[in-house]
Amino acid sequence: MTATTAATEPTATGGHPQRWLILGVICLAQLTVLLDNTVLSVAIPSLTSELHASTTDIQWMINAYSLVQSGLLLSAGNAADRYGRKKMLAIGLALFGLGSLAAGLADSTAQLIAARAGMGVGGALLMTTTLAVVMQIFDDSERVKAIALWSTVASLGFAGGPLVGGVILNHFWWGMIFLINIPVAVAALVAVLKLVPESKNRQGERPDLLGALLSTIGMTAVVYAIISGPEHGWLSAEVLVPAAVGVAGLGAFALWELHTPYPMLDMHFFRNQKFVGAIGGSILVVFGMGGSLFLLTQHLQFVLGYEPLEAGLRMAPLALTIVGLNLTGVGPRIVMKLGTPPTVVVGMTLVAAGLTSISLLGGGTDGSYAGMLLGLVLMGGGIAVSSPAMANAIMSSIPPEKAGVGAGINGTLAEFGNGLGVAVLGAVLNARFAALVAVTATSLPAALAAAGGEAERREISDAFASGLQTSQLVGAVAVFVGGLVAGALLLRAERAERAAAERAETVAGAEKPVAA
């Protein structure tokens, strides 16, 4: 029996009476967290010069946040289902605000990395509870539209970070990109305590502490190995040992979840082809988007010489396209017209085409911004139609009482895909850069500063731009192939569901007594 407060019960007219106002509140909380995934990208030049951060330091500043978040999302979702989604949302906002304060006041790379990791703890609680609350307060007639709006805000936060960061850095020092979170977090916390209803799952389930530990160790170790690969070498002990620990940890997690009576993640979900297809597509869309933004902001600032605000403005068409298509209802209508599998294929094909356009038409030291603009618009269109479809596919394949865990899975995919995109495409960039020029510097600005003359600086810039182009193409191929695979799995799942429904109708008809 599911235990919920009376306030969470849907009304006859479509859900909680204040559902749209509540949606606005939780989207505000979510927007703050997601902006922080990418807002740091435009501050890379400032951090490189003011904190003397190396390329590896920068990657850790970005990935410490997403790595902690992705490691804790399943545990946070399970805690939200058990102890209360409103309660965990409020705690998450408080922790996120405190972490932002520590990050804004950091005066070394180590302090900033530690503060970002602390922010990831609060972010994990926020990411799981927002989508879970949406699933609780909307009924079936409005849930798809609500998820589309939630997904729009998610994409806006993800893509709008460079613009917000650019505006802030144009007037303040880099610490303000974190301190600006504090008043937003406080306002969201007050609204959550006043408006959001409490909801819980069954009280009898015990917390899966071992599962939480194994999943956190496994995911952390795997991503650590990926990040460390370019610096230490892919066959070095510094990479192979954590990779082995990560694989063993995730394997042990899967075995434990299959045998414990109270699993954090029911592994039988993976028998659902809709669930598996949506998972694969979600990871690869965010992989391409997160890695692309990491590379693009460096290209606009390091290679083409734009200031942070100028770079952020040139990234804005991505966010504007996503918001425009979904707020006008175009994205949801495409899903309704084409169905989920074709929508996912079309959307991810557009994302891949956008990455290709950025690489071939907007890449290089003499690249055209028109090529970048085309690529950003194509990526925005693809994300606008594919992300809501995949989020809805994931959540609809999981029981409603497990909404927190389902949101945790969805958030884990986003964070894992973002971290993986930054790590893998960053590794491709570094490998290509190192293959073209022999430099010992740990960042492009340092390499340019150590160059012997204008010709050598030009050679270094061209090599860096070539590495960016190669990385974008790798991302495009991964997203395109992933879209085809995800679409095929989703289509197969729909056919299986229809066949099962037809068999059930046939059996029911055969068992129906014949009138005398």
CSV table of C-alpha atoms in Angstrom, one decimal, residues 151-514:
chain,number,residue,atom,x,y,z
A,151,SER,CA,12.5,18.6,-20.1
A,152,THR,CA,12.5,22.1,-21.7
A,153,VAL,CA,13.7,23.7,-18.5
A,154,ALA,CA,16.3,20.9,-18.2
A,155,SER,CA,17.7,21.6,-21.6
A,156,LEU,CA,17.5,25.3,-21.1
A,157,GLY,CA,19.5,25.0,-17.9
A,158,PHE,CA,22.0,22.8,-19.7
A,159,ALA,CA,22.4,25.0,-22.8
A,160,GLY,CA,21.9,28.4,-21.1
A,161,GLY,CA,24.9,28.0,-18.7
A,162,PRO,CA,27.4,29.6,-21.1
A,163,LEU,CA,25.3,32.6,-21.7
A,164,VAL,CA,24.5,33.2,-18.0
A,165,GLY,CA,28.2,32.6,-17.2
A,166,GLY,CA,29.2,35.1,-19.9
A,167,VAL,CA,26.9,37.8,-18.6
A,168,ILE,CA,28.2,37.3,-15.1
A,169,LEU,CA,31.9,37.2,-16.0
A,170,ASN,CA,31.5,40.4,-18.1
A,171,HIS,CA,30.8,42.3,-15.0
A,172,PHE,CA,32.2,40.3,-12.0
A,173,TRP,CA,34.9,37.9,-11.1
A,174,TRP,CA,34.5,34.2,-11.6
A,175,GLY,CA,33.3,33.5,-8.1
A,176,MET,CA,30.0,35.2,-8.9
A,177,ILE,CA,28.9,32.3,-11.1
A,178,PHE,CA,28.5,30.3,-7.9
A,179,LEU,CA,27.3,33.1,-5.5
A,180,ILE,CA,24.4,34.0,-7.8
A,181,ASN,CA,23.0,30.6,-6.9
A,182,ILE,CA,22.4,31.5,-3.3
A,183,PRO,CA,19.4,33.9,-3.6
A,184,VAL,CA,17.8,31.6,-6.1
A,185,ALA,CA,18.2,28.6,-3.9
A,186,VAL,CA,16.7,30.5,-0.9
A,187,ALA,CA,13.7,31.7,-2.9
A,188,ALA,CA,13.1,28.2,-4.3
A,189,LEU,CA,13.4,26.7,-0.8
A,190,VAL,CA,10.8,29.0,0.6
A,191,ALA,CA,8.4,28.2,-2.3
A,192,VAL,CA,9.0,24.5,-1.9
A,193,LEU,CA,8.2,24.5,1.8
A,194,LYS,CA,5.0,26.5,1.1
A,195,LEU,CA,3.6,24.9,-2.0
A,196,VAL,CA,5.0,21.4,-2.8
A,197,PRO,CA,3.0,18.5,-1.3
A,198,GLU,CA,4.7,15.7,0.5
A,199,SER,CA,4.6,12.2,-1.0
A,200,LYS,CA,6.2,8.9,0.0
A,201,ASN,CA,6.5,5.3,-1.0
A,202,ARG,CA,5.9,2.3,1.3
A,203,GLN,CA,7.3,2.7,4.8
A,204,GLY,CA,8.3,-1.0,5.2
A,205,GLU,CA,11.2,-1.0,2.7
A,206,ARG,CA,14.7,-0.9,4.2
A,207,PRO,CA,17.3,1.4,2.7
A,208,ASP,CA,19.7,-0.4,0.3
A,209,LEU,CA,22.9,0.9,1.9
A,210,LEU,CA,25.2,-1.7,0.3
A,211,GLY,CA,23.7,-1.0,-3.1
A,212,ALA,CA,24.2,2.7,-2.7
A,213,LEU,CA,27.8,2.2,-1.8
A,214,LEU,CA,28.5,-0.2,-4.7
A,215,SER,CA,26.8,2.0,-7.3
A,216,THR,CA,28.7,5.1,-6.1
A,217,ILE,CA,32.1,3.3,-6.1
A,218,GLY,CA,31.5,1.7,-9.5
A,219,MET,CA,30.4,4.9,-11.3
A,220,THR,CA,33.0,7.1,-9.7
A,221,ALA,CA,35.8,4.7,-10.5
A,222,VAL,CA,34.8,4.3,-14.2
A,223,VAL,CA,34.5,8.0,-14.8
A,224,TYR,CA,37.8,8.6,-12.9
A,225,ALA,CA,39.5,6.2,-15.3
A,226,ILE,CA,38.1,7.9,-18.3
A,227,ILE,CA,39.2,11.3,-17.1
A,228,SER,CA,42.7,10.1,-16.1
A,229,GLY,CA,43.3,8.3,-19.5
A,230,PRO,CA,44.7,11.3,-21.5
A,231,GLU,CA,47.1,12.3,-18.7
A,232,HIS,CA,48.5,9.0,-17.6
A,233,GLY,CA,47.9,6.8,-20.7
A,234,TRP,CA,45.1,4.4,-21.3
A,235,LEU,CA,47.2,1.3,-20.4
A,236,SER,CA,48.8,2.8,-17.3
A,237,ALA,CA,48.1,1.5,-13.8
A,238,GLU,CA,46.5,4.8,-12.9
A,239,VAL,CA,43.8,4.1,-15.5
A,240,LEU,CA,43.5,0.3,-15.5
A,241,VAL,CA,43.2,-0.1,-11.7
A,242,PRO,CA,40.2,2.3,-11.3
A,243,ALA,CA,38.6,1.0,-14.5
A,244,ALA,CA,38.8,-2.6,-13.0
A,245,VAL,CA,37.5,-1.3,-9.7
A,246,GLY,CA,34.6,0.4,-11.5
A,247,VAL,CA,33.6,-2.6,-13.6
A,248,ALA,CA,33.8,-4.9,-10.6
A,249,GLY,CA,31.8,-2.4,-8.5
A,250,LEU,CA,29.0,-2.1,-11.0
A,251,GLY,CA,29.0,-5.8,-11.5
A,252,ALA,CA,28.7,-6.4,-7.8
A,253,PHE,CA,25.9,-3.8,-7.6
A,254,ALA,CA,24.0,-5.6,-10.3
A,255,LEU,CA,24.3,-9.0,-8.6
A,256,TRP,CA,23.4,-7.5,-5.2
A,257,GLU,CA,20.3,-5.8,-6.6
A,258,LEU,CA,19.1,-9.1,-8.2
A,259,HIS,CA,19.3,-10.9,-4.8
A,260,THR,CA,18.4,-8.3,-2.1
A,261,PRO,CA,14.7,-8.3,-1.1
A,262,TYR,CA,14.7,-4.4,-1.1
A,263,PRO,CA,16.7,-3.4,-4.2
A,264,MET,CA,17.5,0.3,-4.8
A,265,LEU,CA,17.2,-0.4,-8.5
A,266,ASP,CA,15.1,-3.3,-9.7
A,267,MET,CA,17.3,-4.9,-12.3
A,268,HIS,CA,14.2,-6.5,-14.0
A,269,PHE,CA,13.6,-3.0,-15.4
A,270,PHE,CA,16.3,-3.8,-17.9
A,271,ARG,CA,14.1,-6.5,-19.4
A,272,ASN,CA,11.8,-3.7,-20.7
A,273,GLN,CA,13.1,-2.8,-24.2
A,274,LYS,CA,11.5,0.6,-24.0
A,275,PHE,CA,13.5,1.3,-20.8
A,276,VAL,CA,16.7,0.1,-22.4
A,277,GLY,CA,16.2,2.0,-25.6
A,278,ALA,CA,15.4,5.3,-23.8
A,279,ILE,CA,18.4,4.8,-21.5
A,280,GLY,CA,20.8,4.4,-24.5
A,281,GLY,CA,19.4,7.4,-26.3
A,282,SER,CA,19.5,9.6,-23.3
A,283,ILE,CA,23.2,8.9,-22.5
A,284,LEU,CA,24.3,9.6,-26.1
A,285,VAL,CA,22.3,12.8,-26.6
A,286,VAL,CA,23.8,14.3,-23.4
A,287,PHE,CA,27.2,12.8,-24.3
A,288,GLY,CA,27.2,14.7,-27.6
A,289,MET,CA,25.7,17.9,-26.0
A,290,GLY,CA,27.9,18.0,-22.9
A,291,GLY,CA,31.1,17.2,-24.8
A,292,SER,CA,30.2,19.7,-27.5
A,293,LEU,CA,29.6,22.6,-25.1
A,294,PHE,CA,32.9,21.8,-23.4
A,295,LEU,CA,34.7,22.0,-26.7
A,296,LEU,CA,32.8,24.9,-28.2
A,297,THR,CA,33.3,27.4,-25.4
A,298,GLN,CA,37.1,26.7,-25.7
A,299,HIS,CA,37.0,27.2,-29.4
A,300,LEU,CA,35.1,30.4,-29.3
A,301,GLN,CA,37.4,31.9,-26.6
A,302,PHE,CA,40.8,30.3,-27.1
A,303,VAL,CA,40.9,30.0,-30.9
A,304,LEU,CA,38.6,32.8,-32.1
A,305,GLY,CA,39.3,35.2,-29.3
A,306,TYR,CA,35.8,36.0,-28.1
A,307,GLU,CA,35.2,37.4,-24.6
A,308,PRO,CA,33.1,35.2,-22.2
A,309,LEU,CA,29.9,37.2,-22.8
A,310,GLU,CA,30.5,37.1,-26.6
A,311,ALA,CA,31.0,33.4,-26.4
A,312,GLY,CA,27.9,32.9,-24.3
A,313,LEU,CA,25.8,35.0,-26.8
A,314,ARG,CA,27.0,32.9,-29.7
A,315,MET,CA,25.9,29.7,-27.8
A,316,ALA,CA,22.5,31.1,-27.1
A,317,PRO,CA,20.7,29.9,-30.3
A,318,LEU,CA,21.0,26.3,-28.9
A,319,ALA,CA,18.9,27.2,-25.8
A,320,LEU,CA,16.5,29.5,-27.7
A,321,THR,CA,15.7,26.8,-30.3
A,322,ILE,CA,14.9,24.2,-27.5
A,323,VAL,CA,12.7,26.7,-25.6
A,324,GLY,CA,11.0,28.0,-28.7
A,325,LEU,CA,10.0,24.5,-30.0
A,326,ASN,CA,8.8,23.2,-26.7
A,327,LEU,CA,7.0,26.2,-25.3
A,328,THR,CA,5.1,26.6,-28.6
A,329,GLY,CA,4.1,23.0,-28.4
A,330,VAL,CA,6.0,21.9,-31.6
A,331,GLY,CA,8.1,19.4,-29.7
A,332,PRO,CA,5.2,17.5,-28.0
A,333,ARG,CA,3.1,17.6,-31.2
A,334,ILE,CA,5.9,15.9,-33.2
A,335,VAL,CA,6.0,13.2,-30.5
A,336,MET,CA,2.2,12.7,-30.8
A,337,LYS,CA,2.3,12.7,-34.6
A,338,LEU,CA,5.3,10.4,-35.2
A,339,GLY,CA,5.4,8.3,-32.1
A,340,THR,CA,8.3,7.9,-29.7
A,341,PRO,CA,10.7,5.7,-31.8
A,342,PRO,CA,10.7,7.8,-35.0
A,343,THR,CA,10.9,11.0,-32.9
A,344,VAL,CA,14.0,9.7,-31.1
A,345,VAL,CA,15.7,8.8,-34.4
A,346,VAL,CA,14.8,12.2,-36.0
A,347,GLY,CA,15.9,14.1,-32.9
A,348,MET,CA,19.3,12.4,-32.5
A,349,THR,CA,19.9,12.6,-36.3
A,350,LEU,CA,19.5,16.3,-36.0
A,351,VAL,CA,21.9,16.5,-33.0
A,352,ALA,CA,24.5,14.5,-35.0
A,353,ALA,CA,24.0,16.8,-38.0
A,354,GLY,CA,24.5,19.8,-35.8
A,355,LEU,CA,27.7,18.5,-34.4
A,356,THR,CA,28.9,17.7,-38.0
A,357,SER,CA,28.0,21.2,-39.2
A,358,ILE,CA,29.9,22.8,-36.2
A,359,SER,CA,33.0,20.6,-37.0
A,360,LEU,CA,33.1,21.0,-40.8
A,361,LEU,CA,31.6,24.5,-41.3
A,362,GLY,CA,32.4,26.2,-38.1
A,363,GLY,CA,35.7,24.6,-37.1
A,364,GLY,CA,39.3,25.6,-37.6
A,365,THR,CA,40.9,29.0,-36.9
A,366,ASP,CA,39.2,30.3,-40.1
A,367,GLY,CA,35.8,28.7,-39.4
A,368,SER,CA,32.6,30.5,-40.0
A,369,TYR,CA,30.2,31.3,-37.2
A,370,ALA,CA,27.4,30.7,-39.7
A,371,GLY,CA,28.4,27.1,-39.7
A,372,MET,CA,28.3,27.1,-35.9
A,373,LEU,CA,24.9,28.8,-35.9
A,374,LEU,CA,23.5,26.2,-38.2
A,375,GLY,CA,24.9,23.4,-36.0
A,376,LEU,CA,23.5,24.9,-32.8
A,377,VAL,CA,20.0,25.3,-34.3
A,378,LEU,CA,20.1,21.7,-35.6
A,379,MET,CA,21.2,20.5,-32.2
A,380,GLY,CA,18.6,22.5,-30.4
A,381,GLY,CA,15.8,21.1,-32.6
A,382,GLY,CA,17.0,17.6,-32.1
A,383,ILE,CA,17.2,17.9,-28.3
A,384,ALA,CA,13.8,19.6,-28.1
A,385,VAL,CA,12.0,16.6,-29.7
A,386,SER,CA,14.1,13.7,-28.5
A,387,SER,CA,14.7,14.5,-24.8
A,388,PRO,CA,11.0,14.7,-23.7
A,389,ALA,CA,10.2,11.5,-25.6
A,390,MET,CA,13.0,9.6,-23.9
A,391,ALA,CA,12.3,11.0,-20.4
A,392,ASN,CA,8.6,10.0,-20.8
A,393,ALA,CA,9.6,6.5,-22.1
A,394,ILE,CA,11.9,6.0,-19.0
A,395,MET,CA,9.3,7.1,-16.5
A,396,SER,CA,6.4,5.3,-18.1
A,397,SER,CA,8.2,2.0,-17.9
A,398,ILE,CA,8.7,2.3,-14.1
A,399,PRO,CA,5.9,1.9,-11.5
A,400,PRO,CA,4.6,5.2,-10.1
A,401,GLU,CA,5.6,4.3,-6.6
A,402,LYS,CA,9.2,4.2,-7.8
A,403,ALA,CA,9.1,7.7,-9.3
A,404,GLY,CA,12.0,8.8,-7.3
A,405,VAL,CA,14.2,5.9,-8.4
A,406,GLY,CA,13.0,6.5,-12.0
A,407,ALA,CA,14.0,10.2,-11.8
A,408,GLY,CA,17.3,9.0,-10.3
A,409,ILE,CA,17.9,6.8,-13.3
A,410,ASN,CA,17.0,9.6,-15.7
A,411,GLY,CA,19.3,12.1,-13.9
A,412,THR,CA,22.1,9.5,-13.6
A,413,LEU,CA,22.0,9.1,-17.4
A,414,ALA,CA,22.2,12.9,-17.9
A,415,GLU,CA,25.1,13.4,-15.5
A,416,PHE,CA,26.9,10.3,-16.6
A,417,GLY,CA,26.5,11.2,-20.3
A,418,ASN,CA,27.7,14.7,-19.6
A,419,GLY,CA,30.8,13.6,-17.7
A,420,LEU,CA,31.5,10.9,-20.3
A,421,GLY,CA,31.2,13.4,-23.1
A,422,VAL,CA,33.6,15.9,-21.5
A,423,ALA,CA,36.0,13.1,-20.7
A,424,VAL,CA,35.9,11.2,-24.0
A,425,LEU,CA,35.8,14.1,-26.4
A,426,GLY,CA,38.3,16.0,-24.2
A,427,ALA,CA,40.6,12.9,-24.5
A,428,VAL,CA,40.2,12.9,-28.3
A,429,LEU,CA,41.0,16.6,-28.4
A,430,ASN,CA,44.1,16.1,-26.3
A,431,ALA,CA,45.3,13.1,-28.3
A,432,ARG,CA,44.9,14.9,-31.6
A,433,PHE,CA,46.5,18.1,-30.3
A,434,ALA,CA,49.5,16.1,-28.9
A,435,ALA,CA,49.9,14.2,-32.2
A,436,LEU,CA,50.1,17.5,-34.3
A,437,VAL,CA,52.4,19.6,-32.1
A,438,ALA,CA,55.1,18.6,-29.6
A,439,VAL,CA,54.3,20.7,-26.5
A,440,THR,CA,54.7,20.0,-22.8
A,441,ALA,CA,52.3,22.7,-21.5
A,442,THR,CA,49.1,21.5,-19.7
A,443,SER,CA,46.7,24.0,-21.5
A,444,LEU,CA,46.4,25.9,-24.7
A,445,PRO,CA,47.1,29.4,-23.2
A,446,ALA,CA,50.3,28.0,-21.6
A,447,ALA,CA,51.4,26.4,-24.9
A,448,LEU,CA,50.8,29.7,-26.7
A,449,ALA,CA,52.7,31.6,-24.0
A,450,ALA,CA,55.7,29.3,-24.4
A,451,ALA,CA,55.7,29.5,-28.2
A,452,GLY,CA,58.8,30.9,-29.8
A,453,GLY,CA,57.2,33.2,-32.3
A,454,GLU,CA,54.0,34.0,-34.3
A,455,ALA,CA,54.5,31.0,-36.7
A,456,GLU,CA,54.7,28.6,-33.8
A,457,ARG,CA,51.6,30.1,-32.1
A,458,ARG,CA,49.7,29.8,-35.3
A,459,GLU,CA,50.7,26.1,-35.6
A,460,ILE,CA,49.6,25.5,-32.0
A,461,SER,CA,46.2,27.2,-32.6
A,462,ASP,CA,45.7,25.2,-35.8
A,463,ALA,CA,46.5,22.0,-34.0
A,464,PHE,CA,44.1,22.8,-31.2
A,465,ALA,CA,41.3,23.7,-33.7
A,466,SER,CA,42.0,20.4,-35.6
A,467,GLY,CA,41.6,18.5,-32.3
A,468,LEU,CA,38.3,20.2,-31.7
A,469,GLN,CA,37.0,19.3,-35.2
A,470,THR,CA,38.0,15.6,-34.7
A,471,SER,CA,36.3,15.5,-31.3
A,472,GLN,CA,33.0,16.9,-32.7
A,473,LEU,CA,32.9,14.4,-35.5
A,474,VAL,CA,33.5,11.5,-33.0
A,475,GLY,CA,30.5,12.9,-31.0
A,476,ALA,CA,28.4,13.1,-34.1
A,477,VAL,CA,29.0,9.5,-35.1
A,478,ALA,CA,28.2,8.3,-31.5
A,479,VAL,CA,25.0,10.2,-31.3
A,480,PHE,CA,23.8,9.1,-34.8
A,481,VAL,CA,24.5,5.4,-34.3
A,482,GLY,CA,23.0,5.6,-30.8
A,483,GLY,CA,19.8,7.2,-32.2
A,484,LEU,CA,19.3,4.3,-34.7
A,485,VAL,CA,19.9,1.7,-31.9
A,486,ALA,CA,17.6,3.5,-29.4
A,487,GLY,CA,14.8,3.9,-32.1
A,488,ALA,CA,15.0,0.2,-33.0
A,489,LEU,CA,14.8,-0.9,-29.4
A,490,LEU,CA,11.8,1.4,-28.7
A,491,LEU,CA,10.0,0.3,-31.9
A,492,ARG,CA,10.6,-3.4,-31.0
A,493,ALA,CA,9.2,-2.7,-27.5
A,494,GLU,CA,6.1,-1.0,-28.8
A,495,ARG,CA,5.4,-4.0,-31.1
A,496,ALA,CA,5.9,-6.4,-28.2
A,497,GLU,CA,3.4,-4.4,-26.1
A,498,ARG,CA,0.8,-4.4,-28.9
A,499,ALA,CA,1.2,-8.1,-29.4
A,500,ALA,CA,0.8,-8.8,-25.7
A,501,ALA,CA,-2.3,-6.6,-25.6
A,502,GLU,CA,-3.8,-8.4,-28.6
A,503,ARG,CA,-3.1,-11.8,-27.0
A,504,ALA,CA,-4.8,-10.6,-23.8
A,505,GLU,CA,-7.9,-9.5,-25.7
A,506,THR,CA,-8.0,-12.8,-27.5
A,507,VAL,CA,-7.8,-14.8,-24.3
A,508,ALA,CA,-10.5,-12.6,-22.6
A,509,GLY,CA,-12.8,-13.0,-25.6
A,510,ALA,CA,-12.3,-16.8,-25.6
A,511,GLU,CA,-13.1,-17.0,-21.9
A,512,LYS,CA,-16.2,-14.8,-22.1
A,513,PRO,CA,-19.3,-17.1,-21.7
A,514,VAL,CA,-21.6,-17.4,-24.7
